[in-house]
């Protein structure tokens, strides 16, 4: 009988013997490979965290104890051990199990995550609430070494140093940068420093010295000597100097060592860092050799590790990658930044061709924005390539450091709109709203790959902040013949007729073409305008549309509130226009996971739904 069959709910792992644990770990990895190869998902991070998760489940009591995963893309084993094996058949699919922790899925998921560097802050909140309510459960936050580059993590660590109650922070380090410290000495130091006798001994020695002549001076000398020895012997002095207890490092694939150190960590009266070293992709050679490629992957062949579907046409990221290098070749003031996403945002080639003009700041979007502002104020033109949902974390820096000073920083915003299987934490459906509200900001969205290239060139010549946002996936290659020069705040009329006019934003132009065709088949005339600029909007084209049309329609893959449609509506009200307005976008909600096609139907942004609603609205006028 497979050991996984014995895991039906939380805490069932404790029914197995220590001798069965290696086999269970192997079964979990096989299970993950079998299912993720069919559905896609985050693989390398989950393969590396199998034993770590098992050790936590052997140490903690669920759902009483609280386990917060940073980002959460390494929580698959946690889901397996809490009775959600069946959910992997529909992982990240519409109506199926999320690829991230979700409170709505299980009581064992105490906090929803999807973005980086949040787990320590959230865990500290749980620990404080526990103490205020007089409860006694354990709180553990798991954070990766990469996530520690986020400023929020250090803010939380600084706050956690004042905690006088147990709170465990597990640092999952898969870089193996200090692997030589794993061994007897590290385990000995860790065990000695958390032993009750040692803690009491320190306190007794200090109290005794205070009562002796010159005792304070001796105590300070001992403290200084002790600190010097720690600097030599203990690799976690950064945390120790912050006032946190540091344990480790310990091998993240040695189950018994981790169980031991976690049990010892629970004895510490304060915040404690447990440093765990893991191998990303552990147990699957292709993922071990290419962890970045197997970070987030679609369905693939387990034998070869190759994707089942090969990319036939370039995506928008590919287009950006090519064009930014061409721009840099013509303009030596252009530099490029990323927040730990050089591959994902298409800057790998730029890094290769212009290494001195490329900057990876780590998972620190807020810093990236202000860093770019500093360079822009010094005469350079930075391009910050970033996923839409991650740019949200630099909101204040965009306002305060870029827009207020009207600095020439270009935001190349990838993964805008609905992105699919990663779900609510990763959809880029807020950017048009919050960027449009910022003074001095120019916001653009291209209809196809050629227009993306033109907009990037246009942005490189601007003297103020500019955002170019484009979706995930294959770049549209339609409407090639419609390539009017980019002019600030000017839309592009593609078809001019009467009755109905559609102003479509970015990738919605392709859908609007389909809608227009369906309207034609049913006897309705329809003009089509490629909005191009979300800010400033093209008021001249809106006035022209009002003269010849009775229904103005806007389409955007963004929240309706504060989006392009809102801006058009405000202008129509300002000029007291007689035309009616119908806006398509995303209602006031967070959108779940599924394919982009499914989610567009779910949100009413599919061609069939919009066509019918346009007809119903027009006929009712």
Short mmCIF file of N, CA and C in Angstrom, two decimals, residues 316-388:
data_model
loop_
_atom_site.label_atom_id
_atom_site.label_comp_id
_atom_site.label_asym_id
_atom_site.label_seq_id
_atom_site.Cartn_x
_atom_site.Cartn_y
_atom_site.Cartn_z
N UNK A 316 4.79 38.86 -26.43
CA UNK A 316 5.09 40.27 -26.23
C UNK A 316 6.42 40.48 -25.50
N UNK A 317 6.74 39.54 -24.61
CA UNK A 317 8.02 39.64 -23.90
C UNK A 317 9.19 39.52 -24.87
N UNK A 318 9.06 38.64 -25.87
CA UNK A 318 10.11 38.50 -26.89
C UNK A 318 10.28 39.79 -27.68
N UNK A 319 9.15 40.41 -28.01
CA UNK A 319 9.21 41.66 -28.77
C UNK A 319 9.92 42.73 -27.95
N UNK A 320 9.55 42.85 -26.68
CA UNK A 320 10.23 43.82 -25.82
C UNK A 320 11.72 43.54 -25.76
N UNK A 321 12.08 42.27 -25.61
CA UNK A 321 13.49 41.88 -25.50
C UNK A 321 14.29 42.35 -26.70
N UNK A 322 13.73 42.19 -27.88
CA UNK A 322 14.42 42.59 -29.11
C UNK A 322 14.52 44.10 -29.23
N UNK A 323 13.40 44.77 -28.96
CA UNK A 323 13.34 46.22 -29.20
C UNK A 323 14.18 46.99 -28.19
N UNK A 324 14.18 46.58 -26.93
CA UNK A 324 14.95 47.33 -25.93
C UNK A 324 16.45 47.29 -26.25
N UNK A 325 16.90 46.19 -26.84
CA UNK A 325 18.32 46.11 -27.24
C UNK A 325 18.61 47.05 -28.42
N UNK A 326 17.64 47.15 -29.33
CA UNK A 326 17.83 48.07 -30.47
C UNK A 326 17.83 49.52 -29.99
N UNK A 327 16.96 49.82 -29.04
CA UNK A 327 16.93 51.18 -28.50
C UNK A 327 18.25 51.51 -27.81
N UNK A 328 18.75 50.55 -27.01
CA UNK A 328 20.00 50.76 -26.30
C UNK A 328 21.18 50.96 -27.25
N UNK A 329 21.13 50.29 -28.40
CA UNK A 329 22.20 50.44 -29.38
C UNK A 329 22.24 51.86 -29.95
N UNK A 330 21.08 52.51 -30.02
CA UNK A 330 20.99 53.86 -30.56
C UNK A 330 21.16 54.94 -29.49
N UNK A 331 20.92 54.57 -28.24
CA UNK A 331 20.91 55.57 -27.16
C UNK A 331 21.67 55.02 -25.96
N UNK A 332 22.86 55.52 -25.74
CA UNK A 332 23.68 54.99 -24.66
C UNK A 332 23.24 55.49 -23.28
N UNK A 333 22.22 56.36 -23.23
CA UNK A 333 21.65 56.78 -21.96
C UNK A 333 20.62 55.79 -21.42
N UNK A 334 20.23 54.86 -22.25
CA UNK A 334 19.20 53.88 -21.86
C UNK A 334 19.83 52.78 -21.01
N UNK A 335 19.21 52.54 -19.86
CA UNK A 335 19.61 51.43 -18.98
C UNK A 335 18.35 50.61 -18.69
N UNK A 336 18.54 49.39 -18.20
CA UNK A 336 17.40 48.51 -17.94
C UNK A 336 17.49 47.91 -16.55
N UNK A 337 16.34 47.80 -15.89
CA UNK A 337 16.26 47.26 -14.54
C UNK A 337 15.24 46.12 -14.48
N UNK A 338 15.49 45.22 -13.55
CA UNK A 338 14.51 44.17 -13.25
C UNK A 338 14.57 43.88 -11.75
N UNK A 339 13.48 43.35 -11.25
CA UNK A 339 13.42 42.94 -9.84
C UNK A 339 13.41 41.41 -9.79
N UNK A 340 14.58 40.82 -10.01
CA UNK A 340 14.78 39.37 -9.97
C UNK A 340 14.01 38.63 -11.05
N UNK A 341 13.74 39.30 -12.18
CA UNK A 341 12.95 38.68 -13.24
C UNK A 341 13.58 38.92 -14.60
N UNK A 342 14.87 38.72 -14.73
CA UNK A 342 15.53 39.02 -16.01
C UNK A 342 15.03 38.10 -17.12
N UNK A 343 14.78 36.83 -16.82
CA UNK A 343 14.25 35.92 -17.82
C UNK A 343 12.78 36.22 -18.11
N UNK A 344 12.00 36.33 -17.05
CA UNK A 344 10.56 36.50 -17.20
C UNK A 344 10.18 37.77 -17.94
N UNK A 345 10.96 38.85 -17.75
CA UNK A 345 10.63 40.12 -18.40
C UNK A 345 11.35 40.32 -19.73
N UNK A 346 12.21 39.38 -20.12
CA UNK A 346 12.87 39.48 -21.41
C UNK A 346 14.16 40.28 -21.41
N UNK A 347 14.76 40.49 -20.25
CA UNK A 347 15.98 41.30 -20.19
C UNK A 347 17.26 40.48 -20.20
N UNK A 348 17.15 39.18 -20.36
CA UNK A 348 18.35 38.34 -20.36
C UNK A 348 19.28 38.72 -21.51
N UNK A 349 18.70 38.97 -22.67
CA UNK A 349 19.51 39.35 -23.83
C UNK A 349 20.17 40.72 -23.60
N UNK A 350 19.42 41.67 -23.04
CA UNK A 350 19.98 42.99 -22.74
C UNK A 350 21.15 42.85 -21.79
N UNK A 351 20.99 42.00 -20.78
CA UNK A 351 22.07 41.76 -19.81
C UNK A 351 23.32 41.26 -20.52
N UNK A 352 23.13 40.38 -21.50
CA UNK A 352 24.26 39.82 -22.22
C UNK A 352 24.95 40.87 -23.10
N UNK A 353 24.16 41.72 -23.76
CA UNK A 353 24.71 42.68 -24.69
C UNK A 353 25.21 43.96 -24.01
N UNK A 354 24.56 44.33 -22.90
CA UNK A 354 24.92 45.57 -22.22
C UNK A 354 25.04 45.32 -20.71
N UNK A 355 25.99 44.51 -20.31
CA UNK A 355 26.08 44.13 -18.88
C UNK A 355 26.27 45.32 -17.94
N UNK A 356 26.95 46.37 -18.40
CA UNK A 356 27.19 47.52 -17.53
C UNK A 356 25.96 48.42 -17.40
N UNK A 357 24.98 48.19 -18.25
CA UNK A 357 23.77 49.03 -18.22
C UNK A 357 22.55 48.23 -17.76
N UNK A 358 22.78 47.08 -17.20
CA UNK A 358 21.71 46.21 -16.70
C UNK A 358 21.82 46.10 -15.18
N UNK A 359 20.67 46.16 -14.51
CA UNK A 359 20.65 46.11 -13.05
C UNK A 359 19.52 45.21 -12.56
N UNK A 360 19.89 44.18 -11.81
CA UNK A 360 18.91 43.33 -11.15
C UNK A 360 18.98 43.64 -9.66
N UNK A 361 17.93 44.23 -9.13
CA UNK A 361 17.94 44.70 -7.74
C UNK A 361 17.38 43.67 -6.76
N UNK A 362 17.02 42.48 -7.26
CA UNK A 362 16.38 41.50 -6.40
C UNK A 362 14.90 41.79 -6.26
N UNK A 363 14.24 41.01 -5.40
CA UNK A 363 12.79 41.19 -5.23
C UNK A 363 12.56 42.44 -4.41
N UNK A 364 12.61 43.59 -5.07
CA UNK A 364 12.53 44.88 -4.37
C UNK A 364 12.01 45.93 -5.33
N UNK A 365 10.73 45.81 -5.68
CA UNK A 365 10.16 46.70 -6.70
C UNK A 365 10.17 48.16 -6.27
N UNK A 366 9.85 48.43 -5.01
CA UNK A 366 9.87 49.81 -4.54
C UNK A 366 11.25 50.44 -4.69
N UNK A 367 12.27 49.69 -4.29
CA UNK A 367 13.66 50.17 -4.45
C UNK A 367 13.98 50.37 -5.93
N UNK A 368 13.53 49.44 -6.78
CA UNK A 368 13.82 49.53 -8.22
C UNK A 368 13.31 50.85 -8.79
N UNK A 369 12.11 51.25 -8.39
CA UNK A 369 11.51 52.48 -8.91
C UNK A 369 12.34 53.70 -8.49
N UNK A 370 12.69 53.78 -7.21
CA UNK A 370 13.45 54.94 -6.74
C UNK A 370 14.88 54.91 -7.26
N UNK A 371 15.45 53.73 -7.39
CA UNK A 371 16.77 53.56 -8.00
C UNK A 371 16.74 54.11 -9.43
N UNK A 372 15.68 53.77 -10.16
CA UNK A 372 15.51 54.27 -11.52
C UNK A 372 15.35 55.79 -11.51
N UNK A 373 14.61 56.30 -10.53
CA UNK A 373 14.43 57.75 -10.43
C UNK A 373 15.76 58.46 -10.22
N UNK A 374 16.61 57.88 -9.39
CA UNK A 374 17.93 58.48 -9.17
C UNK A 374 18.75 58.53 -10.44
N UNK A 375 18.70 57.45 -11.20
CA UNK A 375 19.44 57.44 -12.46
C UNK A 375 18.86 58.43 -13.45
N UNK A 376 17.51 58.52 -13.48
CA UNK A 376 16.86 59.46 -14.39
C UNK A 376 17.21 60.89 -14.03
N UNK A 377 17.25 61.19 -12.75
CA UNK A 377 17.61 62.54 -12.30
C UNK A 377 19.05 62.87 -12.64
N UNK A 378 19.85 61.85 -12.90
CA UNK A 378 21.27 62.04 -13.25
C UNK A 378 21.50 62.04 -14.75
N UNK A 379 20.43 61.99 -15.53
CA UNK A 379 20.59 62.12 -16.98
C UNK A 379 20.39 60.85 -17.78
N UNK A 380 20.15 59.71 -17.12
CA UNK A 380 19.92 58.47 -17.84
C UNK A 380 18.43 58.28 -18.12
N UNK A 381 18.12 57.29 -18.96
CA UNK A 381 16.71 56.94 -19.21
C UNK A 381 16.52 55.46 -18.86
N UNK A 382 16.05 55.19 -17.64
CA UNK A 382 15.86 53.80 -17.22
C UNK A 382 14.56 53.21 -17.77
N UNK A 383 14.63 51.93 -18.16
CA UNK A 383 13.46 51.12 -18.48
C UNK A 383 13.34 50.08 -17.37
N UNK A 384 12.26 50.13 -16.63
CA UNK A 384 12.02 49.15 -15.58
C UNK A 384 11.02 48.13 -16.10
N UNK A 385 11.49 46.91 -16.39
CA UNK A 385 10.64 45.84 -16.88
C UNK A 385 10.12 45.05 -15.71
N UNK A 386 8.80 44.94 -15.60
CA UNK A 386 8.20 44.39 -14.38
C UNK A 386 6.83 43.82 -14.70
N UNK A 387 6.44 42.78 -13.97
CA UNK A 387 5.08 42.26 -14.11
C UNK A 387 4.09 43.27 -13.51
N UNK A 388 2.93 43.38 -14.12
CA UNK A 388 1.93 44.34 -13.67
C UNK A 388 1.59 44.17 -12.19
#
